[in-house]
């Protein structure tokens, strides 16, 4: 599948749930499925990031960056600060490990 | 909307750099921001493109990530009366951030329960997101190679930035650890796009099971 086709299909599967929800104001989803939808980001984000850190050849350096990023995010709640601080820690670990 | 911009700008730039590093053209990188307009799914797609995941896997992951927008629509359409054309328009630009701001403001000030306020919030985010994407996509041209820069680590860092605010109690933490470690284990066996789908659905089912079993009255 070409990148263009993937992007257009991504558009479709993003637009439809947004539009569908706006049209279903009268509908009451069962509690279980409401909870399922709320837990999707909590579940998908780690599934994306953990293999990318621990499965990498430079995993110790990436892990260092992530630990610092989490500490900064918990303290400041600033997305940009977390990314930049984590990136700096990753680089420090990378330089120190040669 | 102003407080949201400083968070969006670096995120959009980081997305664009990751997408360019994954081999997407400047056009494709910007097209995704214009059409899909969803930070998490765009970032996930860029990462999956980089891992060489299948197109189908990328589309299904996008669907899984964005199916929660049904909830936002459900909630918004109770606060706002929208015509069919307004729904078609508002749907294109609906994001977590726009939903968050509009529901918050509409509860405090009923005069803001209008299509104009919703669209204004949506479009201001859309503009910043797309200008930042363009900046990152073009900026990536003049920078050294992504590996030399260590751009690969931006991807997990950005997702940590989205994840950490969601970890509000023990159950969310357990779900996050469960799906993260499950994905790590599955990554040895399955291709990238599938890993995220399987671990993502399994984690969300786990969370839904324990949250509805533990406090059924809190779900009403």
Coordinates of C-alpha atoms in Angstrom, one line a residue:
Chain A
X1 CA 0.0 0.0 0.0
X2 CA 1.4 3.4 -0.9
X3 CA 2.0 6.1 1.8
X4 CA -0.7 8.2 0.1
X5 CA -3.3 5.4 0.3
X6 CA -2.4 4.7 3.9
X7 CA -2.9 8.4 4.8
X8 CA -6.3 8.6 3.0
X9 CA -7.5 5.5 4.8
X10 CA -6.3 6.9 8.1
X11 CA -8.3 10.0 7.3
X12 CA -11.4 7.9 6.7
X13 CA -11.1 5.9 10.0
X14 CA -10.4 9.1 11.9
X15 CA -13.3 11.1 10.4
X16 CA -16.0 8.5 10.8
X17 CA -15.8 8.0 14.6
X18 CA -15.7 11.8 15.0
X19 CA -18.8 12.3 12.8
X20 CA -20.6 9.2 14.2
X21 CA -20.3 10.4 17.8
X22 CA -21.7 13.9 16.9
X23 CA -24.8 12.1 15.4
X24 CA -25.4 9.7 18.3
X25 CA -26.1 12.2 21.1
X26 CA -29.2 10.2 22.2
X27 CA -27.3 6.9 22.4
X28 CA -26.2 5.5 25.8
X29 CA -23.2 3.1 25.4
X30 CA -23.0 0.3 28.0
X31 CA -20.7 1.2 30.8
X32 CA -18.2 -1.5 29.9
X33 CA -17.6 -0.1 26.4
X34 CA -17.5 3.5 27.6
X35 CA -14.7 2.4 29.9
X36 CA -13.1 0.4 27.1
X37 CA -12.9 3.6 24.9
X38 CA -11.5 5.6 27.8
X39 CA -8.8 3.0 28.4
X40 CA -7.7 2.8 24.8
X41 CA -5.1 5.6 25.0
X42 CA -3.8 4.4 28.4
X43 CA -3.2 1.0 26.8
X44 CA -2.1 1.9 23.3
X45 CA 0.6 4.6 24.2
X46 CA 2.7 2.1 26.3
X47 CA 2.3 -0.6 23.6
X48 CA 3.8 1.9 21.2
X49 CA 6.6 3.2 23.3
X50 CA 7.9 0.3 25.4
X51 CA 9.1 -2.0 22.5
X52 CA 10.6 1.1 21.0
X53 CA 12.7 1.7 24.1
X54 CA 13.5 -1.8 25.4
X55 CA 13.8 -3.4 21.9
X56 CA 16.3 -0.8 20.7
X57 CA 20.1 -1.5 20.4
X58 CA 20.6 1.7 22.4
X59 CA 18.0 0.8 25.1
X60 CA 20.1 1.8 28.1
X61 CA 20.4 5.4 26.8
X62 CA 16.8 5.6 25.7
X63 CA 15.7 4.2 29.1
X64 CA 17.7 7.0 30.8
X65 CA 16.0 9.6 28.6
X66 CA 12.6 8.1 29.5
X67 CA 13.2 8.0 33.2
X68 CA 14.2 11.7 33.2
X69 CA 11.2 12.6 31.0
X70 CA 8.8 10.9 33.4
X71 CA 10.3 12.6 36.4
X72 CA 10.0 16.0 34.7
X73 CA 6.5 15.3 33.4
X74 CA 5.3 14.3 36.9
X75 CA 6.8 17.5 38.4
X76 CA 6.0 20.1 35.8
X77 CA 3.1 18.6 33.6
X78 CA 4.9 20.4 30.6
X79 CA 5.0 18.2 27.5
X80 CA 7.7 20.3 25.9
X81 CA 9.9 20.2 29.0
X82 CA 9.5 16.4 29.3
X83 CA 10.6 15.9 25.7
X84 CA 13.5 18.3 25.8
X85 CA 14.8 17.1 29.3
X86 CA 14.5 13.5 28.2
X87 CA 16.3 14.2 25.0
X88 CA 19.1 15.9 26.9
X89 CA 19.4 13.0 29.3
X90 CA 19.5 10.5 26.4
X91 CA 22.3 12.5 24.8
X92 CA 24.2 12.7 28.1
X93 CA 24.0 8.9 28.5
X94 CA 25.0 8.5 24.8
X95 CA 28.1 10.7 25.1
X96 CA 29.1 9.2 28.5
X97 CA 28.8 5.6 27.1
X98 CA 30.9 6.6 24.1
Chain B
X1 CA -6.8 28.3 23.5
X2 CA -3.4 30.0 23.9
X3 CA -2.1 27.8 26.8
X4 CA -2.4 24.7 24.5
X5 CA -0.2 26.1 21.7
X6 CA 3.2 25.7 23.4
X7 CA 2.5 22.1 23.9
X8 CA 1.3 21.5 20.3
X9 CA 4.2 23.3 18.5
X10 CA 7.0 21.0 19.7
X11 CA 4.8 18.0 19.3
X12 CA 3.9 18.8 15.7
X13 CA 7.5 19.5 14.9
X14 CA 8.6 16.3 16.5
X15 CA 5.9 14.4 14.5
X16 CA 7.1 16.0 11.3
X17 CA 10.8 15.1 12.0
X18 CA 9.8 11.5 12.8
X19 CA 7.7 11.2 9.7
X20 CA 10.4 12.6 7.5
X21 CA 13.0 10.2 9.1
X22 CA 10.6 7.4 8.4
X23 CA 10.8 8.2 4.7
X24 CA 7.6 10.2 4.2
X25 CA 7.8 13.1 1.7
X26 CA 7.2 16.7 2.9
X27 CA 3.9 16.5 1.0
X28 CA 2.8 13.3 2.7
X29 CA 3.9 14.6 6.1
X30 CA 1.8 17.8 5.7
X31 CA -1.1 16.0 4.1
X32 CA -1.5 13.7 7.2
X33 CA -1.7 16.8 9.4
X34 CA -4.3 18.4 7.2
X35 CA -6.5 15.3 6.8
X36 CA -6.0 13.0 9.9
X37 CA -5.3 15.9 12.3
X38 CA -4.7 13.8 15.4
X39 CA -1.4 14.0 17.2
X40 CA -1.3 10.5 18.7
X41 CA -2.4 8.6 15.6
X42 CA -0.1 10.7 13.4
X43 CA 2.9 10.0 15.7
X44 CA 2.0 6.3 15.9
X45 CA 1.8 6.1 12.1
X46 CA 5.2 7.9 11.7
X47 CA 6.7 5.4 14.1
X48 CA 5.1 2.4 12.4
X49 CA 6.2 3.6 9.0
X50 CA 9.7 3.8 10.4
X51 CA 9.4 0.2 11.6
X52 CA 8.3 -0.9 8.2
X53 CA 4.8 -2.0 9.5
X54 CA 2.2 -2.9 6.9
X55 CA -0.3 -0.3 5.6
X56 CA -3.2 -2.2 7.0
X57 CA -1.6 -2.4 10.5
X58 CA -1.1 1.4 10.4
X59 CA -4.7 2.1 9.4
X60 CA -6.1 -0.3 12.0
X61 CA -3.9 1.2 14.8
X62 CA -5.2 4.7 13.7
X63 CA -8.8 3.4 14.0
X64 CA -8.2 2.0 17.4
X65 CA -6.6 5.2 18.6
X66 CA -9.4 7.4 17.2
X67 CA -12.4 5.3 18.1
X68 CA -12.5 7.2 21.4
X69 CA -13.6 10.2 19.4
X70 CA -17.1 8.6 19.4
X71 CA -17.2 9.5 23.1
X72 CA -16.3 13.1 22.5
X73 CA -18.9 13.4 19.8
X74 CA -21.5 11.8 22.1
X75 CA -20.7 14.2 24.8
X76 CA -20.5 17.3 22.7
X77 CA -23.8 16.7 20.9
X78 CA -25.5 16.7 24.3
X79 CA -24.1 20.2 25.1
X80 CA -24.5 21.7 21.6
X81 CA -27.3 21.6 19.1
X82 CA -25.7 21.1 15.7
X83 CA -27.2 21.0 12.2
X84 CA -26.1 18.1 9.9
X85 CA -23.8 20.4 7.9
X86 CA -22.3 21.7 11.1
X87 CA -21.7 18.1 12.2
X88 CA -19.9 17.3 9.0
X89 CA -17.6 20.3 9.5
X90 CA -17.0 20.0 13.2
X91 CA -16.1 16.3 12.8
X92 CA -13.1 17.1 10.6
X93 CA -11.4 19.2 13.2
X94 CA -12.4 17.5 16.5
X95 CA -9.5 16.6 18.8
X96 CA -9.0 15.7 22.4
X97 CA -7.9 19.3 23.1
X98 CA -10.8 21.0 21.4
X99 CA -13.2 18.7 23.2
X100 CA -11.6 19.4 26.5
X101 CA -11.6 23.1 26.1
X102 CA -15.1 23.4 24.7
X103 CA -16.8 21.2 27.3
X104 CA -15.0 23.0 30.1
X105 CA -15.9 26.5 28.9
X106 CA -19.4 25.5 27.9
X107 CA -20.1 24.2 31.4
X108 CA -18.8 27.5 32.9
X109 CA -20.5 29.8 30.4
X110 CA -23.6 28.5 28.6
X111 CA -23.4 31.3 26.0
X112 CA -20.4 29.4 24.6
X113 CA -22.5 26.4 23.7
X114 CA -22.5 27.3 20.0
X115 CA -21.1 25.9 16.8
X116 CA -19.1 29.1 16.3
X117 CA -17.2 28.6 19.6
X118 CA -16.5 24.9 18.9
X119 CA -15.3 25.6 15.3
X120 CA -13.2 28.6 16.5
X121 CA -11.5 26.4 19.1
X122 CA -11.0 23.6 16.6
X123 CA -9.6 25.9 13.8
X124 CA -7.1 27.7 16.0
X125 CA -5.6 24.3 17.0
X126 CA -5.7 23.1 13.4
X127 CA -3.8 26.2 12.2
X128 CA -1.1 25.9 14.8
X129 CA -0.8 22.2 14.2
X130 CA -0.4 22.5 10.5
X131 CA 2.0 25.4 10.5
X132 CA 4.2 23.6 13.0
X133 CA 4.1 20.5 10.9
X134 CA 5.3 22.4 7.9
X135 CA 8.1 24.0 10.0
X136 CA 9.2 20.6 11.2
X137 CA 9.0 18.9 7.7
X138 CA 11.0 21.7 6.1
X139 CA 13.4 22.0 9.0
X140 CA 14.2 18.3 8.8
X141 CA 15.7 19.1 5.4
X142 CA 18.6 21.2 6.8
X143 CA 19.3 19.0 9.8
X144 CA 21.9 16.2 9.8
X145 CA 20.6 12.6 9.5
X146 CA 18.0 11.5 12.1
X147 CA 20.2 8.7 13.4
X148 CA 23.1 11.1 14.1
X149 CA 20.7 13.4 15.9
X150 CA 19.1 10.6 17.9
X151 CA 15.6 11.5 16.6
X152 CA 14.4 8.0 17.3
X153 CA 14.1 8.7 21.0
X154 CA 11.7 11.6 20.4
X155 CA 9.0 9.1 19.5
X156 CA 8.9 7.3 22.9
X157 CA 9.4 10.6 24.7
X158 CA 6.5 12.2 23.0
X159 CA 4.2 9.3 23.9
X160 CA 5.4 9.4 27.5
X161 CA 4.3 13.1 27.5
X162 CA 0.8 12.0 26.4
X163 CA 0.7 9.0 28.7
X164 CA 1.9 10.3 32.1
X165 CA -1.1 12.7 32.6
X166 CA -3.4 9.8 32.0
X167 CA -2.0 7.7 34.8
X168 CA -4.3 9.0 37.5
X169 CA -4.8 5.9 39.7
X170 CA -3.5 2.4 40.3
X171 CA -5.7 0.8 37.6
X172 CA -4.5 3.1 34.8
X173 CA -0.9 2.4 35.9
X174 CA -1.5 -1.4 35.9
X175 CA -3.1 -1.2 32.5
X176 CA -0.2 0.8 31.1
X177 CA 2.4 -1.6 32.5
X178 CA 0.5 -4.6 31.3
X179 CA 0.1 -3.5 27.7
X180 CA 3.6 -2.1 27.5
X181 CA 5.2 -5.3 28.7
X182 CA 2.8 -7.4 26.7
X183 CA 3.8 -5.4 23.6
X184 CA 7.5 -5.8 24.4
X185 CA 7.0 -9.6 24.6
X186 CA 4.8 -9.8 21.5
X187 CA 7.3 -7.7 19.5
X188 CA 9.6 -10.7 19.3
X189 CA 6.8 -12.7 17.6
X190 CA 4.6 -10.4 15.6
X191 CA 5.0 -7.5 13.1
X192 CA 4.8 -3.9 14.6
X193 CA 1.3 -2.8 13.6
X194 CA -0.2 -6.0 15.0
X195 CA 1.6 -5.8 18.3
X196 CA 0.1 -2.4 19.1
X197 CA -3.4 -3.6 18.1
X198 CA -3.3 -6.8 20.2
X199 CA -1.6 -5.2 23.3
X200 CA -3.8 -2.1 22.9
X201 CA -7.1 -4.0 22.8
X202 CA -6.0 -6.4 25.6
X203 CA -5.0 -3.6 27.9
X204 CA -8.3 -1.6 27.3
X205 CA -10.4 -4.7 27.9
X206 CA -8.5 -5.3 31.1
X207 CA -9.1 -1.7 32.2
X208 CA -12.8 -1.8 31.3
X209 CA -13.3 -5.1 33.1
X210 CA -11.7 -4.0 36.4
X211 CA -13.2 -0.5 36.3
X212 CA -16.8 -1.6 35.6
X213 CA -16.6 -4.5 38.0
X214 CA -15.0 -2.5 40.8
X215 CA -17.2 0.6 40.8
X216 CA -20.3 0.0 38.7
X217 CA -22.1 3.1 40.2
X218 CA -19.3 5.5 39.2
X219 CA -19.9 4.7 35.5
X220 CA -23.4 6.2 35.3

